Structure formats: structure tokens, C-alpha cells
Short mmCIF file of C-alpha atoms and ligand atoms in Angstrom, two decimals:
data_model
loop_
_atom_site.label_atom_id
_atom_site.label_comp_id
_atom_site.label_asym_id
_atom_site.label_seq_id
_atom_site.Cartn_x
_atom_site.Cartn_y
_atom_site.Cartn_z
CA MET A 1 -9.62 -26.51 -5.04
CA ASN A 2 -6.04 -25.85 -6.11
CA ARG A 3 -5.30 -22.43 -4.68
CA ILE A 4 -1.64 -21.63 -4.15
CA TYR A 5 0.01 -19.39 -1.58
CA ASN A 6 0.31 -16.22 -3.63
CA PHE A 7 3.33 -14.06 -2.72
CA ASN A 8 2.91 -11.62 -5.62
CA ALA A 9 3.59 -7.96 -4.83
CA GLY A 10 0.43 -6.66 -6.51
CA PRO A 11 -2.19 -7.43 -7.57
CA ALA A 12 -1.87 -9.67 -4.58
CA THR A 13 -3.59 -12.32 -2.54
CA LEU A 14 -7.07 -11.58 -1.15
CA PRO A 15 -8.79 -13.16 1.86
CA LEU A 16 -10.49 -16.40 0.79
CA GLU A 17 -13.59 -15.42 2.82
CA VAL A 18 -13.88 -12.24 0.77
CA LEU A 19 -13.59 -14.06 -2.56
CA LYS A 20 -16.21 -16.57 -1.45
CA GLN A 21 -18.63 -13.89 -0.33
CA ALA A 22 -18.19 -12.08 -3.66
CA GLN A 23 -18.83 -15.38 -5.41
CA ASP A 24 -21.98 -16.05 -3.36
CA GLU A 25 -23.56 -12.72 -4.19
CA PHE A 26 -22.12 -12.33 -7.66
CA LEU A 27 -25.26 -12.97 -9.68
CA ASN A 28 -27.78 -11.24 -7.44
CA PHE A 29 -26.39 -8.42 -5.37
CA ASP A 30 -28.45 -7.14 -2.44
CA ASN A 31 -31.65 -8.61 -3.93
CA THR A 32 -31.44 -6.35 -6.95
CA GLY A 33 -31.66 -9.27 -9.38
CA MET A 34 -28.43 -7.94 -10.90
CA SER A 35 -24.71 -8.38 -10.34
CA ILE A 36 -22.79 -5.61 -8.58
CA LEU A 37 -21.14 -5.28 -12.01
CA GLU A 38 -24.46 -4.36 -13.58
CA ILE A 39 -26.07 -1.97 -11.12
CA SER A 40 -26.10 1.81 -11.29
CA HIS A 41 -23.59 3.71 -9.19
CA ARG A 42 -26.54 6.01 -8.38
CA SER A 43 -28.58 3.16 -6.88
CA PRO A 44 -29.26 2.87 -3.12
CA SER A 45 -27.43 -0.49 -3.10
CA TYR A 46 -24.23 1.07 -4.38
CA ASP A 47 -24.62 4.08 -2.12
CA GLU A 48 -24.60 1.67 0.80
CA VAL A 49 -21.33 0.09 -0.42
CA ASN A 50 -19.68 3.48 -0.93
CA ASN A 51 -20.80 4.80 2.46
CA GLN A 52 -19.95 1.66 4.38
CA ALA A 53 -16.49 1.52 2.84
CA GLU A 54 -15.81 5.13 3.80
CA ALA A 55 -17.18 4.71 7.32
CA THR A 56 -15.25 1.49 8.00
CA MET A 57 -12.01 2.91 6.64
CA LYS A 58 -12.33 5.86 9.03
CA GLU A 59 -13.32 3.60 11.91
CA LEU A 60 -10.29 1.35 11.40
CA LEU A 61 -8.03 4.41 11.22
CA GLY A 62 -9.68 6.04 14.23
CA LEU A 63 -10.57 9.14 12.22
CA GLY A 64 -13.59 11.41 12.59
CA ASP A 65 -15.53 13.96 10.56
CA ASP A 66 -12.49 16.10 9.92
CA TYR A 67 -11.30 13.47 7.42
CA GLN A 68 -12.77 12.31 4.14
CA VAL A 69 -12.14 9.08 2.23
CA LEU A 70 -12.13 9.17 -1.57
CA PHE A 71 -12.24 6.25 -4.00
CA LEU A 72 -10.43 7.38 -7.14
CA GLN A 73 -8.98 5.90 -10.31
CA GLY A 74 -5.61 6.12 -12.03
CA GLY A 75 -3.67 4.23 -9.38
CA ALA A 76 -1.25 5.57 -6.81
CA SER A 77 0.69 6.84 -9.83
CA THR A 78 -1.97 9.46 -10.57
CA GLN A 79 -1.72 10.65 -6.97
CA PHE A 80 1.93 11.47 -7.65
CA ALA A 81 0.68 14.26 -9.95
CA MET A 82 -2.53 15.19 -8.14
CA MET A 83 -0.76 16.07 -4.87
CA PRO A 84 1.47 18.80 -6.34
CA LEU A 85 -1.24 19.98 -8.78
CA ASN A 86 -3.58 20.63 -5.88
CA PHE A 87 -1.28 21.58 -3.03
CA LEU A 88 1.97 22.97 -4.39
CA GLY A 89 1.23 26.70 -4.67
CA GLU A 90 3.47 29.58 -5.83
CA GLY A 91 6.47 30.16 -3.59
CA LYS A 92 5.99 26.83 -1.85
CA VAL A 93 8.29 23.83 -1.92
CA ALA A 94 7.24 20.18 -2.00
CA ASN A 95 9.54 18.09 0.22
CA TYR A 96 10.25 14.45 -0.59
CA ILE A 97 11.99 11.77 1.43
CA LEU A 98 13.37 9.24 -1.02
CA THR A 99 13.35 5.64 0.15
CA GLY A 100 12.89 3.82 -3.12
CA ALA A 101 11.65 3.75 -6.69
CA TRP A 102 8.09 4.81 -5.85
CA SER A 103 9.17 7.91 -3.94
CA GLU A 104 11.45 8.81 -6.87
CA LYS A 105 8.48 8.57 -9.20
CA ALA A 106 6.38 10.76 -6.90
CA LEU A 107 9.15 13.38 -6.87
CA LYS A 108 9.48 13.27 -10.66
CA GLU A 109 5.84 14.31 -11.10
CA ALA A 110 6.11 17.13 -8.56
CA LYS A 111 9.16 18.52 -10.39
CA MET A 112 7.02 19.06 -13.48
CA ILE A 113 4.62 21.16 -11.48
CA GLY A 114 6.59 23.28 -9.04
CA GLN A 115 9.52 23.65 -6.69
CA THR A 116 10.77 20.52 -4.93
CA HIS A 117 13.36 19.60 -2.32
CA VAL A 118 14.83 16.22 -1.39
CA ALA A 119 14.70 16.29 2.42
CA ALA A 120 16.58 12.99 2.72
CA THR A 121 17.50 10.05 0.53
CA THR A 122 18.88 6.58 1.16
CA GLU A 123 19.64 5.89 -2.50
CA ASP A 124 23.30 5.37 -1.57
CA GLY A 125 23.61 1.62 -1.11
CA ASN A 126 20.48 0.90 -3.15
CA TYR A 127 17.82 1.86 -0.62
CA VAL A 128 18.58 -0.68 2.09
CA ARG A 129 17.23 1.51 4.87
CA ILE A 130 14.93 4.28 6.08
CA PRO A 131 16.66 7.54 7.06
CA SER A 132 16.90 8.56 10.71
CA MET A 133 15.09 11.71 11.81
CA ASP A 134 18.32 13.71 12.10
CA GLU A 135 19.18 13.03 8.44
CA ILE A 136 16.00 14.79 7.34
CA LYS A 137 16.35 18.47 6.45
CA LEU A 138 13.18 20.23 5.34
CA SER A 139 13.26 23.32 3.13
CA ASP A 140 11.74 26.68 4.04
CA ASN A 141 8.14 27.25 2.88
CA ALA A 142 7.37 23.54 2.72
CA ALA A 143 3.97 22.89 1.15
CA TYR A 144 4.11 19.32 2.43
CA VAL A 145 6.47 16.44 3.20
CA HIS A 146 5.95 13.22 1.28
CA ILE A 147 7.03 9.77 2.47
CA THR A 148 6.56 6.23 1.21
CA SER A 149 5.67 4.25 4.33
CA ASN A 150 6.60 0.86 2.88
CA ASN A 151 8.96 0.31 -0.02
CA THR A 152 7.43 -2.55 -1.93
CA ILE A 153 10.42 -3.12 -4.21
CA PHE A 154 13.26 -2.83 -1.69
CA GLY A 155 11.50 -4.36 1.28
CA THR A 156 11.99 -1.54 3.76
CA GLN A 157 9.40 0.13 5.96
CA TRP A 158 9.25 3.09 8.32
CA GLN A 159 9.23 1.36 11.71
CA GLU A 160 7.94 4.49 13.38
CA LEU A 161 6.08 6.95 11.21
CA PRO A 162 7.52 10.47 11.41
CA SER A 163 5.80 13.80 11.89
CA PHE A 164 6.98 17.31 11.12
CA GLY A 165 4.95 19.67 13.29
CA ASP A 166 2.89 22.09 11.23
CA VAL A 167 4.09 20.90 7.84
CA PRO A 168 1.38 18.72 6.25
CA LEU A 169 2.49 15.11 6.00
CA PHE A 170 1.52 13.08 2.94
CA ALA A 171 2.14 9.34 2.65
CA ASP A 172 2.05 6.74 -0.07
CA MET A 173 0.86 3.70 1.91
CA SER A 174 0.11 1.56 -1.12
CA SER A 175 1.78 -1.52 0.28
CA ASP A 176 1.17 -1.25 4.02
CA MET A 177 -2.12 0.60 4.46
CA LEU A 178 -4.07 -0.93 7.38
CA SER A 179 -1.29 -3.40 8.20
CA ARG A 180 -0.70 -1.93 11.68
CA PRO A 181 -2.15 0.67 14.06
CA PHE A 182 -0.76 4.19 13.67
CA ASP A 183 -1.82 7.73 14.48
CA ALA A 184 -3.54 8.64 11.21
CA SER A 185 -4.43 12.08 12.55
CA LYS A 186 -0.76 13.06 12.10
CA PHE A 187 -1.25 12.79 8.34
CA SER A 188 -2.94 15.32 6.09
CA LEU A 189 -3.18 12.92 3.18
CA ILE A 190 -2.69 9.18 2.83
CA TYR A 191 -3.18 7.26 -0.39
CA ALA A 192 -2.90 3.68 -1.55
CA GLY A 193 -3.47 1.77 -4.75
CA ALA A 194 -5.81 -0.94 -3.46
CA GLN A 195 -4.20 -3.89 -5.24
CA LYS A 196 -1.59 -4.61 -2.60
CA ASN A 197 -3.13 -4.58 0.83
CA LEU A 198 -6.73 -3.41 0.37
CA GLY A 199 -8.41 -5.17 -2.51
CA PRO A 200 -8.21 -5.50 -6.27
CA SER A 201 -6.68 -3.11 -8.80
CA GLY A 202 -8.80 -0.31 -10.23
CA VAL A 203 -9.34 1.86 -7.18
CA THR A 204 -7.05 4.16 -5.25
CA VAL A 205 -8.02 5.06 -1.71
CA VAL A 206 -7.29 8.60 -0.55
CA VAL A 207 -7.78 9.62 3.07
CA ALA A 208 -7.43 13.36 3.57
CA ARG A 209 -8.08 16.10 6.04
CA ARG A 210 -11.14 18.06 4.90
CA GLU A 211 -9.41 21.33 5.72
CA LEU A 212 -6.65 20.46 3.27
CA LEU A 213 -9.08 19.51 0.51
CA GLU A 214 -11.02 22.73 1.01
CA ALA A 215 -7.87 24.86 0.93
CA ALA A 216 -6.84 23.59 -2.52
CA PRO A 217 -7.19 26.39 -5.07
CA ALA A 218 -10.61 25.72 -6.60
CA ASN A 219 -10.16 27.95 -9.64
CA ALA A 220 -6.62 27.09 -10.56
CA ASN A 221 -6.04 25.57 -13.97
CA ILE A 222 -6.43 22.02 -12.77
CA PRO A 223 -8.47 19.70 -14.99
CA THR A 224 -11.72 18.74 -13.29
CA MET A 225 -10.91 15.06 -12.77
CA LEU A 226 -7.52 15.90 -11.23
CA ARG A 227 -8.97 18.14 -8.52
CA TYR A 228 -9.56 16.53 -5.16
CA GLN A 229 -12.46 18.93 -4.56
CA THR A 230 -14.36 17.56 -7.53
CA HIS A 231 -14.41 14.12 -5.92
CA ALA A 232 -14.74 15.33 -2.33
CA LYS A 233 -17.86 17.38 -3.06
CA LYS A 234 -19.58 14.43 -4.75
CA ASN A 235 -18.53 11.79 -2.24
CA SER A 236 -16.46 9.94 -4.90
CA LEU A 237 -19.45 9.85 -7.25
CA TYR A 238 -18.65 12.75 -9.59
CA ASN A 239 -18.32 10.28 -12.44
CA THR A 240 -18.72 6.52 -12.69
CA PRO A 241 -16.60 4.97 -9.91
CA PRO A 242 -14.78 1.61 -10.19
CA SER A 243 -17.74 0.08 -8.39
CA PHE A 244 -16.66 -3.56 -8.35
CA SER A 245 -13.26 -2.64 -6.91
CA VAL A 246 -14.81 -0.45 -4.23
CA TYR A 247 -17.20 -3.28 -3.37
CA ILE A 248 -14.31 -5.71 -2.86
CA VAL A 249 -12.39 -3.14 -0.81
CA ASN A 250 -15.47 -2.83 1.38
CA LEU A 251 -15.58 -6.61 1.89
CA VAL A 252 -11.88 -6.57 2.81
CA LEU A 253 -12.53 -3.77 5.32
CA GLN A 254 -15.36 -5.78 6.93
CA TRP A 255 -13.07 -8.82 7.06
CA LEU A 256 -10.35 -6.79 8.74
CA LYS A 257 -12.79 -5.37 11.26
CA ALA A 258 -14.11 -8.83 12.10
CA ASN A 259 -10.55 -10.07 12.65
CA GLY A 260 -9.31 -7.69 15.30
CA GLY A 261 -8.89 -4.50 13.26
CA LEU A 262 -5.43 -3.02 12.90
CA GLU A 263 -4.14 -4.55 16.14
CA GLY A 264 -5.12 -7.99 14.91
CA ALA A 265 -3.52 -7.34 11.54
CA GLN A 266 -0.29 -6.16 13.16
CA LYS A 267 -0.06 -9.22 15.37
CA ARG A 268 -0.52 -11.59 12.43
CA ASN A 269 1.84 -9.61 10.20
CA GLU A 270 4.61 -9.62 12.80
CA GLN A 271 4.28 -13.36 13.31
CA LYS A 272 4.44 -14.03 9.57
CA ALA A 273 7.42 -11.75 8.98
CA LYS A 274 9.29 -13.25 11.93
CA LEU A 275 8.94 -16.77 10.54
CA ILE A 276 10.72 -15.76 7.33
CA TYR A 277 13.32 -13.34 8.75
CA ASP A 278 14.27 -15.94 11.36
CA VAL A 279 15.17 -18.39 8.60
CA ILE A 280 17.23 -15.70 6.84
CA ASP A 281 19.06 -14.78 10.06
CA ALA A 282 19.82 -18.39 10.98
CA SER A 283 21.08 -19.32 7.51
CA ASN A 284 24.74 -18.30 7.99
CA GLY A 285 24.59 -16.08 4.93
CA PHE A 286 22.93 -18.59 2.59
CA PHE A 287 19.96 -16.20 2.49
CA ARG A 288 20.97 -12.52 2.51
CA GLY A 289 18.29 -9.95 3.29
CA HIS A 290 18.38 -6.80 1.15
CA ALA A 291 17.04 -4.49 3.88
CA GLN A 292 19.09 -3.42 6.86
CA ALA A 293 17.67 -5.23 9.89
CA ASP A 294 16.36 -2.03 11.54
CA SER A 295 14.42 -1.05 8.39
CA ARG A 296 12.86 -4.38 7.48
CA SER A 297 9.39 -4.45 5.98
CA ARG A 298 6.71 -6.68 7.46
CA MET A 299 4.97 -6.67 4.09
CA ASN A 300 7.68 -7.41 1.50
CA VAL A 301 10.63 -9.60 2.47
CA THR A 302 13.49 -9.23 -0.04
CA PHE A 303 16.45 -11.61 -0.08
CA ARG A 304 19.20 -13.05 -2.24
CA LEU A 305 20.73 -16.50 -2.52
CA PRO A 306 24.42 -17.34 -3.09
CA SER A 307 24.04 -17.33 -6.90
CA GLU A 308 21.58 -16.34 -9.60
CA GLU A 309 21.42 -20.00 -10.62
CA LEU A 310 20.18 -20.95 -7.16
CA GLU A 311 17.71 -18.05 -7.23
CA LYS A 312 16.23 -19.35 -10.49
CA GLN A 313 16.06 -22.84 -9.07
CA PHE A 314 14.38 -21.50 -5.92
CA VAL A 315 11.71 -19.72 -7.95
CA ALA A 316 11.01 -22.81 -10.05
CA GLU A 317 10.93 -25.30 -7.18
CA SER A 318 8.88 -23.07 -4.88
CA LYS A 319 6.35 -22.60 -7.67
CA ALA A 320 6.08 -26.35 -8.10
CA ALA A 321 5.52 -26.60 -4.32
CA GLY A 322 2.53 -24.24 -4.51
CA LEU A 323 4.30 -21.03 -3.49
CA GLY A 324 3.81 -18.48 -6.25
CA GLY A 325 5.12 -15.03 -7.13
CA LEU A 326 8.44 -15.16 -5.29
CA LYS A 327 10.68 -13.77 -8.02
CA GLY A 328 12.15 -10.43 -6.88
CA HIS A 329 11.95 -7.10 -8.65
CA ARG A 330 14.73 -6.59 -11.23
CA SER A 331 16.19 -3.59 -9.37
CA VAL A 332 16.99 -5.72 -6.31
CA GLY A 333 17.16 -9.18 -7.88
CA GLY A 334 16.73 -12.39 -5.95
CA LEU A 335 13.49 -13.17 -4.18
CA ARG A 336 10.63 -11.18 -2.73
CA ALA A 337 7.89 -12.59 -0.53
CA SER A 338 4.91 -10.26 -0.24
CA ILE A 339 3.01 -11.20 2.89
CA TYR A 340 0.21 -8.67 3.04
CA ASN A 341 -2.76 -8.77 5.45
CA ALA A 342 -4.50 -11.48 3.43
CA MET A 343 -1.58 -13.95 3.49
CA PRO A 344 -2.44 -16.54 6.12
CA LEU A 345 0.08 -17.63 8.74
CA GLU A 346 0.14 -21.09 7.12
CA GLY A 347 1.45 -19.48 3.90
CA ALA A 348 4.36 -17.81 5.68
CA GLN A 349 5.05 -21.07 7.54
CA ALA A 350 5.03 -23.02 4.26
CA LEU A 351 7.55 -20.59 2.80
CA ALA A 352 9.81 -20.72 5.88
CA ASP A 353 9.75 -24.53 5.74
CA PHE A 354 10.50 -24.52 2.03
CA MET A 355 13.45 -22.14 2.56
CA GLU A 356 14.92 -24.42 5.22
CA SER A 357 14.67 -27.55 3.14
CA PHE A 358 16.04 -25.73 0.06
CA MET A 359 19.06 -24.64 2.10
CA LYS A 360 19.63 -28.16 3.41
CA LYS A 361 19.69 -29.53 -0.13
CA ASN A 362 21.72 -26.74 -1.72
CA GLY A 363 23.72 -25.06 1.04
C1 LIG B 1 2.56 -0.40 -6.49
C2 LIG B 1 2.92 0.88 -5.88
C3 LIG B 1 2.64 2.10 -6.51
C4 LIG B 1 2.00 2.18 -7.87
O1 LIG B 1 0.65 1.92 -7.79
P1 LIG B 1 -0.31 1.98 -9.07
O2 LIG B 1 -1.64 1.84 -8.42
O3 LIG B 1 0.08 0.85 -9.97
O4 LIG B 1 -0.12 3.31 -9.73
C5 LIG B 1 2.97 3.27 -5.85
N1 LIG B 1 3.56 3.25 -4.64
C6 LIG B 1 3.85 2.10 -4.00
C7 LIG B 1 4.49 2.14 -2.66
C8 LIG B 1 3.54 0.88 -4.61
O5 LIG B 1 3.83 -0.26 -3.98
#
């Protein structure tokens, strides 16, 4: 089997155990004589998948009955519009903390719908850091504050997640959901496109306080599919769900639970990130990290080399060595190693070793 270490930002690597289990039960799911791809989303077998995925997500996050998990479509990008459509009422102001391209996109959608306010931004210097709490200035009448917990493109991450008292806190956790323990009860709404840290593309996970979902204006002019209540009332089964994607997310959740939950994930993620950052820090400037050290992401490590020529060579030679997907995003340039939950320690070690030998040859 010629599987590579896959450092792509998303869709991204999945746990091998999960892929194998999906392969094993691909043709005959749960003794139905059908593939999960072929069964009805109204069948007891799919109900079990849907319910188990919701229950395990809440268990891992330490959340109870006051929260609901939704499995939606349209990607995290559709959430950018759904949040203000549902929760940005007349006279209210949606607050955004800008830490990268994805938070900018979230703000852009909210602007089309109502009043917005930029509570802080670190755009100056091309988003190398997360703002400190005293840089953040909320507006009056805040409907909610929105943050991006991990900035996939720039490689920065909130080290400590903030909270703002009574103002509902919303977070795009697309690229670090379930990568570490945190107090999820501080958040009113969390969402994540699954294709980075949770599973395959095609499903977006939303975790929200029931009270918030129920307070959304039910009769406002919001199209049915864009109302959270539509999906909440029907337990994510209002229309045909992306059943295969939800099934894989459920397998990933079981895998995570069996491997020490969020504490286990955090321990592994810190070890992996340290291996790579240590090489960067000991390289005397041969490798230059994009993120400021105190804002570094444990999910996406972004770095440059002394020249674009060397960066191209690095991408080509690493690929030949079985390390894929390391080319950085065009807005940062250079390299990006995405080391989500499913990247094994051996993968991070292989990359660290490759970086050292590349530097020896070319430094
Ligand atoms: C990838 C990504 C998105 C976009 O997700 P889609 O599911 O493709 O819409 C949004 N936010 C963050 C932080 C991301 O990493």
C-alpha cells in the first residue's frame, strides 16, 4: 500500500482505521444488504448514525441537553450567511474579530444582511498574530461576537479562547474543532466544515445552544433551508442529509473517543507541532515561520524558505519523498504543513527529518 503522509489543508488526511472500517462495511452496512450510500436517511440504520454522531460530539465537548448538534450542507461558507440571517436583528450589531481571510469572508456576508463592527483586526502585517484581549473593542448592542479559532491559511490560532460575558460568542472552528479540550459552554454557536479536522467534505457541523436556536425569528423572511430552526426541529433530517459524510464523521468521532478524547488529541497535536516548530526555530533563519511565536497554530504550520526557488524545490522533493500537500496558500506563499488530528506522529517526524536534511543540503 502506497499511502503518503498527506499534509493538505482540506480535504485532509483521515485516520487509516476509519478508512479501513468504512471499506470493510462498504458493501453491506449494518446488515442491510446495502451500502451506506444506498440506504434511506429515514431508515433505523441511518437514524443510529445520526444520533450516535450527535451524542458523541456532545460527549467529547462536554455538553448537555442545552446544546444541539446539526449536520448541514453548504460548507462553513454558508454559515457565514446563516449566522447573520438568523441572529442579526434590527438595531443589533454583529461584531467580528478579523484574524485572516476566513473571518473577512464571514464579515462580508454579515455586511449584506445588517449592521457590523470590526472589534479587532490583525490585518496589519498580514495576519501574523491573534489580537490581545485589550485590543478588542465591542460595539453597543452586539448581537454576537464572531471569531475564527484557527486561521488555516495564515497558521495562527487562539491559544486561549476568549469570552465576552453576556454577548453570544460564535466561532468558526473549521480547522481546529476537537483538536484540544476547551470550555464549549462559553460558546453559543460553533461551526466547522468537516473536511479539515472532522471527516470528509460535504457536511458542516454546527453546535449551538438550544436557547439561541429557539430565539431566532421564526417568521422572518429567511428561506426555509437557511433557518437553523428548520434543521433543529427535524434533528438534521428536514431534507436528505449528506449521509455518507455524516457516517464518516461519526467514525472519526468514535476513533477520537477511543484514543483519549480531546486530551489525547491535544497531547498528540502538541507533540507533532513541536517537532516541526523546533526545526524552524533551530534553523538560524533558513526556515522562517509566518506566525508570531505566541500565536502559532498547532494545526497549520506556515513557513518560508530563503528563496522561491528553494520553496519550489522543497515542494517537489518532499513530494517525491512521500510527503504531500506542502505547498502554501498563495496569500502567504512558501510552505504549509497541515497536521490535523488524523496526522500520525510519524508523519510529523518524517517532515521534521526531511526539513533538516533539506537544510543541510541547501543551507
Ligand atoms: C476551509 C475553511 C472554511 C471554508 O469551508 P467550506 O466548508 O469550504 O465552506 C471556512 N473557515 C475556515 C477557518 C476554513 O479553514
